[in-house]
């Protein structure tokens, strides 16, 4: 509150106040770095130790299959907490689209080809149940395009898109 001034009055800071302000900003930045850097290291460690989140979950073919598709700039860790909550009701699958270990692709069609291969492998183990696909952001676009590649969509129960632009992004 020491540095807040009314909008209609401007006051120059003294050298002492300026140094206090710089020290507070430095201390705040140091605290953020002390939290962010270890968390980033933990994320990298998790990525190395758990290359596939899917391996944590057993696939019960008696439960309805649920395929989770991450958005652009994300990976399968986006769905880690959701998988813990949904694991009792569904047989959960994820697909890695644009981060390691999958190679980078150039278009939504390429991502959709990767997703359609995953859909085919899920349908082999769940031949008598309908699939639910949940995609966020670009994952919703990819899911929609991948389902259109199949001649018949009788295997599909729902496509749920979260924060996905209608009919694709203009870019």
XYZ file of N, CA and C in Angstrom:
513
model
N 0.825 -1.194 0.000
C 0.000 0.000 0.000
C 0.863 1.248 0.000
N 2.136 1.112 0.331
C 3.018 2.263 0.359
C 3.234 2.852 -1.027
N 3.124 2.023 -2.078
C 3.416 2.486 -3.425
C 2.157 2.814 -4.223
N 1.005 2.760 -3.600
C -0.234 3.088 -4.323
C -0.556 4.565 -4.129
N -0.752 5.227 -5.234
C -1.075 6.645 -5.193
C -2.376 6.857 -5.940
N -3.117 7.883 -5.592
C -4.344 8.175 -6.346
C -4.023 8.428 -7.813
N -4.982 8.125 -8.665
C -4.763 8.243 -10.106
C -4.510 9.692 -10.522
N -5.127 10.639 -9.833
C -5.006 12.025 -10.250
C -3.741 12.686 -9.702
N -3.027 12.019 -8.797
C -1.796 12.563 -8.231
C -0.627 11.661 -8.550
N 0.395 12.212 -9.082
C 1.600 11.442 -9.327
C 2.667 11.927 -8.371
N 3.437 10.994 -7.869
C 4.480 11.346 -6.935
C 5.744 10.596 -7.341
N 6.845 11.272 -7.333
C 8.105 10.634 -7.654
C 8.583 9.857 -6.451
N 9.113 8.671 -6.704
C 9.646 7.858 -5.619
C 11.045 8.341 -5.259
N 11.313 8.298 -3.985
C 12.670 8.619 -3.556
C 13.556 7.423 -3.873
N 14.865 7.627 -3.794
C 15.810 6.555 -4.065
C 15.606 5.424 -3.069
N 15.335 5.771 -1.823
C 15.104 4.761 -0.783
C 13.865 3.927 -1.102
N 12.761 4.593 -1.493
C 11.531 3.871 -1.852
C 11.736 3.027 -3.110
N 12.491 3.559 -4.065
C 12.759 2.817 -5.281
C 13.569 1.551 -4.988
N 14.564 1.654 -4.134
C 15.371 0.480 -3.772
C 14.527 -0.548 -3.023
N 13.620 -0.092 -2.154
C 12.718 -0.997 -1.449
C 11.815 -1.718 -2.446
N 11.305 -0.967 -3.421
C 10.451 -1.549 -4.459
C 11.212 -2.605 -5.255
N 12.450 -2.322 -5.643
C 13.264 -3.264 -6.410
C 13.552 -4.506 -5.579
N 13.861 -4.338 -4.285
C 14.129 -5.493 -3.427
C 12.894 -6.368 -3.282
N 11.720 -5.752 -3.126
C 10.484 -6.526 -3.004
C 10.198 -7.300 -4.289
N 10.394 -6.662 -5.431
C 10.188 -7.348 -6.708
C 11.188 -8.497 -6.860
N 12.438 -8.280 -6.485
C 13.446 -9.324 -6.570
C 13.092 -10.490 -5.646
N 12.659 -10.178 -4.430
C 12.291 -11.223 -3.468
C 11.092 -12.025 -3.973
N 10.102 -11.335 -4.519
C 8.925 -12.012 -5.068
C 9.317 -12.904 -6.249
N 10.176 -12.408 -7.118
C 10.636 -13.206 -8.245
C 11.444 -14.409 -7.798
N 12.258 -14.232 -6.768
C 13.035 -15.347 -6.229
C 12.119 -16.420 -5.650
N 11.071 -15.998 -4.932
C 10.126 -16.971 -4.376
C 9.418 -17.748 -5.480
N 9.031 -17.054 -6.538
C 8.392 -17.744 -7.657
C 9.351 -18.731 -8.308
N 10.589 -18.316 -8.487
C 11.581 -19.227 -9.072
C 11.831 -20.422 -8.170
N 11.813 -20.192 -6.864
C 12.039 -21.291 -5.922
C 10.905 -22.318 -5.990
N 9.721 -21.894 -6.427
C 8.599 -22.823 -6.578
C 8.532 -23.408 -7.983
N 8.727 -22.570 -8.982
C 8.519 -22.996 -10.362
C 9.607 -23.951 -10.837
N 10.860 -23.661 -10.531
C 11.939 -24.518 -11.020
C 11.853 -25.942 -10.482
N 11.620 -26.145 -9.171
C 11.459 -27.541 -8.728
C 10.244 -28.232 -9.338
N 9.148 -27.492 -9.532
C 7.976 -28.101 -10.162
C 8.264 -28.482 -11.610
N 8.997 -27.646 -12.315
C 9.366 -27.978 -13.692
C 10.269 -29.208 -13.711
N 11.203 -29.280 -12.764
C 12.061 -30.455 -12.670
C 11.270 -31.705 -12.369
N 10.271 -31.582 -11.516
C 9.408 -32.722 -11.191
C 8.626 -33.179 -12.413
N 8.137 -32.226 -13.213
C 7.413 -32.585 -14.434
C 8.326 -33.321 -15.409
N 9.572 -32.860 -15.543
C 10.520 -33.534 -16.434
C 10.823 -34.933 -15.917
N 10.987 -35.053 -14.605
C 11.247 -36.358 -14.009
C 10.074 -37.308 -14.226
N 8.853 -36.803 -14.055
C 7.664 -37.624 -14.302
C 7.609 -38.072 -15.756
N 7.969 -37.183 -16.666
C 7.954 -37.536 -18.080
C 8.936 -38.645 -18.397
N 10.078 -38.621 -17.717
C 11.085 -39.654 -17.959
C 10.699 -40.976 -17.304
N 10.178 -40.910 -16.088
C 9.854 -42.128 -15.365
C 8.554 -42.759 -15.829
N 7.613 -41.919 -16.234
C 6.316 -42.416 -16.676
C 6.074 -41.989 -18.119
N 6.723 -42.624 -19.075
C 6.558 -42.186 -20.457
C 5.130 -42.362 -20.959
N 4.390 -43.278 -20.349
C 2.998 -43.469 -20.759
C 2.123 -43.510 -19.528
N 1.279 -42.522 -19.377
C 0.358 -42.476 -18.248
C -0.605 -43.649 -18.313
N -0.868 -44.111 -19.522
C -1.808 -45.200 -19.720
C -1.387 -46.477 -19.007
N -0.084 -46.660 -18.805
C 0.403 -47.860 -18.151
C 0.007 -47.923 -16.680
N -0.389 -46.780 -16.103
C -0.806 -46.771 -14.700
C -2.173 -47.416 -14.500
N -2.949 -47.518 -15.547
C -4.328 -47.958 -15.443
C -4.508 -49.294 -16.157
N -5.238 -50.177 -15.521
C -5.555 -51.446 -16.169
C -6.780 -51.243 -17.051
N -6.806 -51.922 -18.157
C -7.914 -51.766 -19.087
C -8.899 -52.915 -18.900
N -10.042 -52.579 -18.338
C -11.108 -53.543 -18.134
C -12.050 -53.433 -19.330
N -12.100 -54.451 -20.162
C -12.908 -54.371 -21.386
C -14.404 -54.435 -21.106
N -14.800 -54.672 -19.868
C -16.226 -54.672 -19.532
C -16.765 -53.258 -19.332
N -15.889 -52.307 -19.104
C -16.301 -50.904 -18.944
C -16.352 -50.239 -20.314
N -17.206 -49.219 -20.483
C -17.253 -48.511 -21.772
C -15.941 -47.764 -22.025
N -15.437 -47.802 -23.254
C -14.160 -47.135 -23.548
C -14.319 -45.619 -23.663
N -13.341 -44.909 -23.137
C -13.311 -43.448 -23.183
C -11.924 -43.035 -23.676
N -11.872 -42.299 -24.781
C -10.614 -41.848 -25.371
C -10.462 -40.355 -25.102
N -9.367 -39.961 -24.453
C -9.090 -38.568 -24.114
C -8.009 -38.035 -25.048
N -8.304 -36.924 -25.730
C -7.394 -36.345 -26.716
C -6.973 -34.957 -26.226
N -5.672 -34.753 -26.048
C -5.178 -33.475 -25.526
C -5.170 -32.402 -26.605
N -4.996 -31.162 -26.165
C -4.958 -30.036 -27.081
C -3.554 -29.743 -27.581
N -3.450 -28.716 -28.396
C -2.166 -28.321 -28.967
C -1.257 -27.784 -27.871
N 0.002 -28.140 -27.942
C 0.957 -27.666 -26.955
C 0.868 -28.397 -25.633
N 0.071 -29.441 -25.573
C -0.083 -30.204 -24.345
C 0.324 -31.645 -24.608
N 0.074 -32.507 -23.631
C 0.392 -33.923 -23.790
C -0.567 -34.738 -22.933
N -0.322 -36.022 -22.823
C -1.256 -36.893 -22.117
C -1.306 -36.626 -20.626
N -0.327 -35.897 -20.088
C -0.378 -35.553 -18.669
C -1.510 -34.582 -18.367
N -2.055 -33.926 -19.383
C -3.191 -33.029 -19.202
C -4.374 -33.785 -18.584
N -4.479 -35.062 -18.878
C -5.624 -35.852 -18.435
C -5.336 -36.694 -17.200
N -4.188 -36.512 -16.563
C -3.791 -37.389 -15.471
C -4.805 -37.393 -14.334
N -5.221 -36.232 -13.870
C -6.165 -36.175 -12.750
C -7.561 -36.631 -13.158
N -7.960 -36.306 -14.378
C -9.274 -36.750 -14.855
C -9.338 -38.268 -14.915
N -8.219 -38.886 -15.267
C -8.203 -40.344 -15.358
C -8.441 -40.996 -14.003
N -7.918 -40.397 -12.942
C -8.135 -40.965 -11.618
C -9.606 -40.904 -11.225
N -10.298 -39.836 -11.616
C -11.709 -39.697 -11.274
C -12.613 -40.560 -12.152
N -12.242 -40.754 -13.394
C -13.087 -41.476 -14.339
C -12.774 -42.963 -14.435
N -11.700 -43.394 -13.805
C -11.238 -44.771 -13.954
C -12.243 -45.793 -13.431
N -13.086 -45.432 -12.468
C -14.070 -46.381 -11.929
C -15.210 -46.647 -12.906
N -15.520 -45.679 -13.758
C -16.678 -45.810 -14.644
C -16.319 -46.212 -16.066
N -15.101 -45.892 -16.499
C -14.730 -46.088 -17.891
C -13.400 -46.816 -18.006
N -13.199 -47.410 -19.156
C -11.891 -47.931 -19.535
C -11.223 -46.797 -20.318
N -10.235 -46.157 -19.725
C -9.712 -44.900 -20.242
C -8.468 -45.116 -21.098
N -8.463 -44.444 -22.248
C -7.331 -44.449 -23.161
C -6.936 -43.009 -23.447
N -5.656 -42.793 -23.704
C -5.178 -41.492 -24.148
C -4.334 -41.700 -25.400
N -4.127 -40.628 -26.116
C -3.289 -40.689 -27.311
C -2.335 -39.510 -27.269
N -1.092 -39.760 -27.619
C -0.060 -38.719 -27.649
C 0.025 -38.177 -29.066
N -0.309 -36.899 -29.243
C -0.338 -36.345 -30.596
C 0.908 -35.557 -30.965
N 1.260 -34.538 -30.189
C 2.263 -33.602 -30.689
C 3.474 -33.407 -29.798
N 3.617 -34.162 -28.755
C 4.803 -34.042 -27.906
C 5.500 -35.391 -27.893
N 6.681 -35.445 -27.309
C 7.387 -36.722 -27.293
C 6.569 -37.745 -26.531
N 6.550 -39.002 -26.890
C 7.412 -39.681 -27.840
C 6.911 -39.658 -29.270
N 5.751 -39.089 -29.571
C 5.256 -39.062 -30.951
C 6.017 -37.999 -31.739
N 6.330 -38.271 -32.997
C 7.025 -37.262 -33.794
C 6.100 -36.093 -34.109
N 6.646 -34.918 -34.350
C 5.795 -33.774 -34.659
C 5.169 -33.915 -36.047
N 3.890 -33.634 -36.137
C 3.191 -33.686 -37.417
C 2.848 -32.276 -37.850
N 2.430 -32.142 -39.091
C 2.259 -30.805 -39.626
C 0.817 -30.352 -39.720
N -0.140 -31.248 -39.832
C -1.513 -30.806 -40.028
C -2.472 -31.627 -39.174
N -3.685 -31.146 -39.096
C -4.716 -31.849 -38.337
C -5.004 -33.197 -38.980
N -4.858 -33.298 -40.297
C -5.065 -34.581 -40.976
C -4.053 -35.620 -40.499
N -2.802 -35.191 -40.302
C -1.785 -36.119 -39.806
C -2.099 -36.569 -38.385
N -2.526 -35.611 -37.550
C -2.927 -35.957 -36.185
C -4.122 -36.909 -36.207
N -5.063 -36.656 -37.120
C -6.253 -37.494 -37.223
C -5.898 -38.912 -37.640
N -4.875 -39.081 -38.477
C -4.440 -40.423 -38.854
C -3.897 -41.178 -37.640
N -3.120 -40.486 -36.796
C -2.614 -41.108 -35.569
C -3.786 -41.495 -34.665
N -4.764 -40.587 -34.550
C -5.927 -40.852 -33.700
C -6.785 -41.985 -34.249
N -6.946 -42.058 -35.548
C -7.763 -43.138 -36.118
C -7.106 -44.504 -35.903
N -5.769 -44.551 -35.912
C -5.086 -45.809 -35.573
C -5.364 -46.207 -34.127
N -5.369 -45.225 -33.244
C -5.673 -45.502 -31.835
C -7.120 -45.974 -31.690
N -8.036 -45.357 -32.418
C -9.446 -45.757 -32.367
C -9.595 -47.201 -32.837
N -8.918 -47.556 -33.906
C -8.992 -48.931 -34.412
C -8.475 -49.940 -33.381
N -7.387 -49.600 -32.685
C -6.862 -50.528 -31.678
C -7.811 -50.647 -30.484
N -8.487 -49.565 -30.136
C -9.468 -49.625 -29.042
C -10.657 -50.475 -29.448
N -11.098 -50.316 -30.691
C -12.271 -51.062 -31.165
C -12.009 -52.557 -31.241
N -10.753 -52.952 -31.428
C -10.430 -54.380 -31.438
C -10.685 -55.013 -30.077
N -10.353 -54.290 -29.017
C -10.553 -54.862 -27.675
C -11.944 -54.595 -27.118
N -12.653 -53.608 -27.650
C -14.022 -53.287 -27.197
C -14.982 -53.397 -28.375
N -15.062 -54.546 -28.972
C -15.853 -54.692 -30.193
C -17.353 -54.554 -29.962
N -17.821 -54.841 -28.761
C -19.272 -54.800 -28.522
C -19.722 -53.521 -27.822
N -18.836 -52.559 -27.583
C -19.206 -51.333 -26.889
C -18.912 -50.118 -27.742
N -19.678 -49.052 -27.496
C -19.486 -47.819 -28.254
C -18.482 -46.918 -27.552
N -17.722 -46.204 -28.344
C -16.625 -45.372 -27.869
C -17.099 -43.951 -27.591
N -16.576 -43.358 -26.519
C -16.781 -41.944 -26.204
C -15.432 -41.265 -26.366
N -15.405 -40.168 -27.129
C -14.170 -39.425 -27.348
C -14.327 -38.034 -26.739
N -13.347 -37.626 -25.932
C -13.329 -36.292 -25.342
C -12.055 -35.606 -25.809
N -12.210 -34.451 -26.460
C -11.053 -33.698 -26.936
C -11.123 -32.267 -26.476
N -9.988 -31.739 -26.101
C -9.945 -30.338 -25.694
C -9.178 -29.517 -26.719
N -9.699 -28.361 -27.046
C -9.092 -27.426 -27.981
C -8.817 -28.107 -29.327
N -7.561 -28.172 -29.759
C -7.242 -28.806 -31.030
C -7.591 -30.294 -31.023
N -7.573 -30.923 -29.844
C -7.935 -32.333 -29.743
C -9.363 -32.588 -30.183
N -10.254 -31.624 -29.959
C -11.628 -31.751 -30.422
C -11.719 -31.699 -31.942
N -10.914 -30.818 -32.553
C -10.883 -30.743 -34.018
C -10.345 -32.038 -34.610
N -9.279 -32.547 -34.004
C -8.669 -33.784 -34.498
C -9.635 -34.945 -34.352
N -10.331 -35.015 -33.219
C -11.287 -36.101 -32.989
C -12.410 -36.058 -34.022
N -12.934 -34.868 -34.292
C -14.006 -34.734 -35.286
C -13.533 -35.176 -36.662
N -12.337 -34.758 -37.020
C -11.813 -35.121 -38.342
C -11.506 -36.613 -38.420
N -10.990 -37.181 -37.349
C -10.654 -38.613 -37.360
C -11.907 -39.468 -37.497
N -12.991 -39.086 -36.843
C -14.233 -39.860 -36.919
C -14.831 -39.767 -38.320
N -14.654 -38.611 -38.986
C -15.170 -38.468 -40.348
C -14.453 -39.384 -41.328
N -13.259 -39.836 -41.014
C -12.509 -40.719 -41.912
C -13.083 -42.127 -41.970
N -13.850 -42.524 -40.956
C -14.460 -43.855 -40.954
C -15.717 -43.837 -41.811
N -15.944 -44.914 -42.539
C -17.122 -44.984 -43.405
C -18.405 -44.987 -42.576
N -18.412 -45.765 -41.506
C -19.575 -45.813 -40.618
C -19.138 -45.412 -39.224
N -19.957 -44.600 -38.574
C -19.642 -44.173 -37.218
C -20.500 -44.909 -36.195
N -20.835 -46.156 -36.473
C -21.680 -46.916 -35.543
C -20.937 -47.265 -34.261
N -19.610 -47.177 -34.277
C -18.810 -47.482 -33.089
C -18.838 -46.339 -32.078
N -19.325 -45.165 -32.487
C -19.213 -43.951 -31.694
C -20.489 -43.670 -30.916
N -20.336 -43.390 -29.630
C -21.466 -42.989 -28.806
C -21.546 -41.465 -28.722
N -20.447 -40.807 -28.351
C -20.388 -39.344 -28.239
C -19.015 -38.843 -28.638
N -18.999 -37.599 -29.118
C -17.770 -36.810 -29.184
C -18.031 -35.582 -28.328
N -17.223 -35.392 -27.313
C -17.337 -34.228 -26.440
C -16.131 -33.351 -26.709
N -16.388 -32.088 -27.062
C -15.286 -31.168 -27.303
C -15.318 -30.072 -26.247
N -14.147 -29.726 -25.754
C -14.017 -28.704 -24.722
C -13.158 -27.578 -25.287
N -13.730 -26.385 -25.351
C -13.001 -25.210 -25.827
C -12.455 -25.410 -27.242
N -13.273 -26.002 -28.096
C -12.884 -26.244 -29.485
C -13.630 -25.270 -30.387
N -12.923 -24.597 -31.303
C -13.612 -23.677 -32.211
C -14.558 -24.426 -33.141
N -15.726 -23.879 -33.366
C -16.716 -24.490 -34.238
C -16.226 -24.466 -35.674
N -16.249 -25.607 -36.328
C -15.817 -25.785 -37.722
C -14.350 -25.423 -37.932
N -13.548 -25.540 -36.907
C -12.114 -25.337 -37.046
C -11.687 -23.899 -36.823
N -10.457 -23.731 -36.525
C -9.894 -22.393 -36.321
C -9.560 -21.772 -37.682
N -9.723 -20.458 -37.831
C -9.411 -19.824 -39.111
C -7.957 -20.018 -39.536
N -7.055 -20.151 -38.562
C -5.635 -20.331 -38.910
C -5.419 -21.707 -39.477
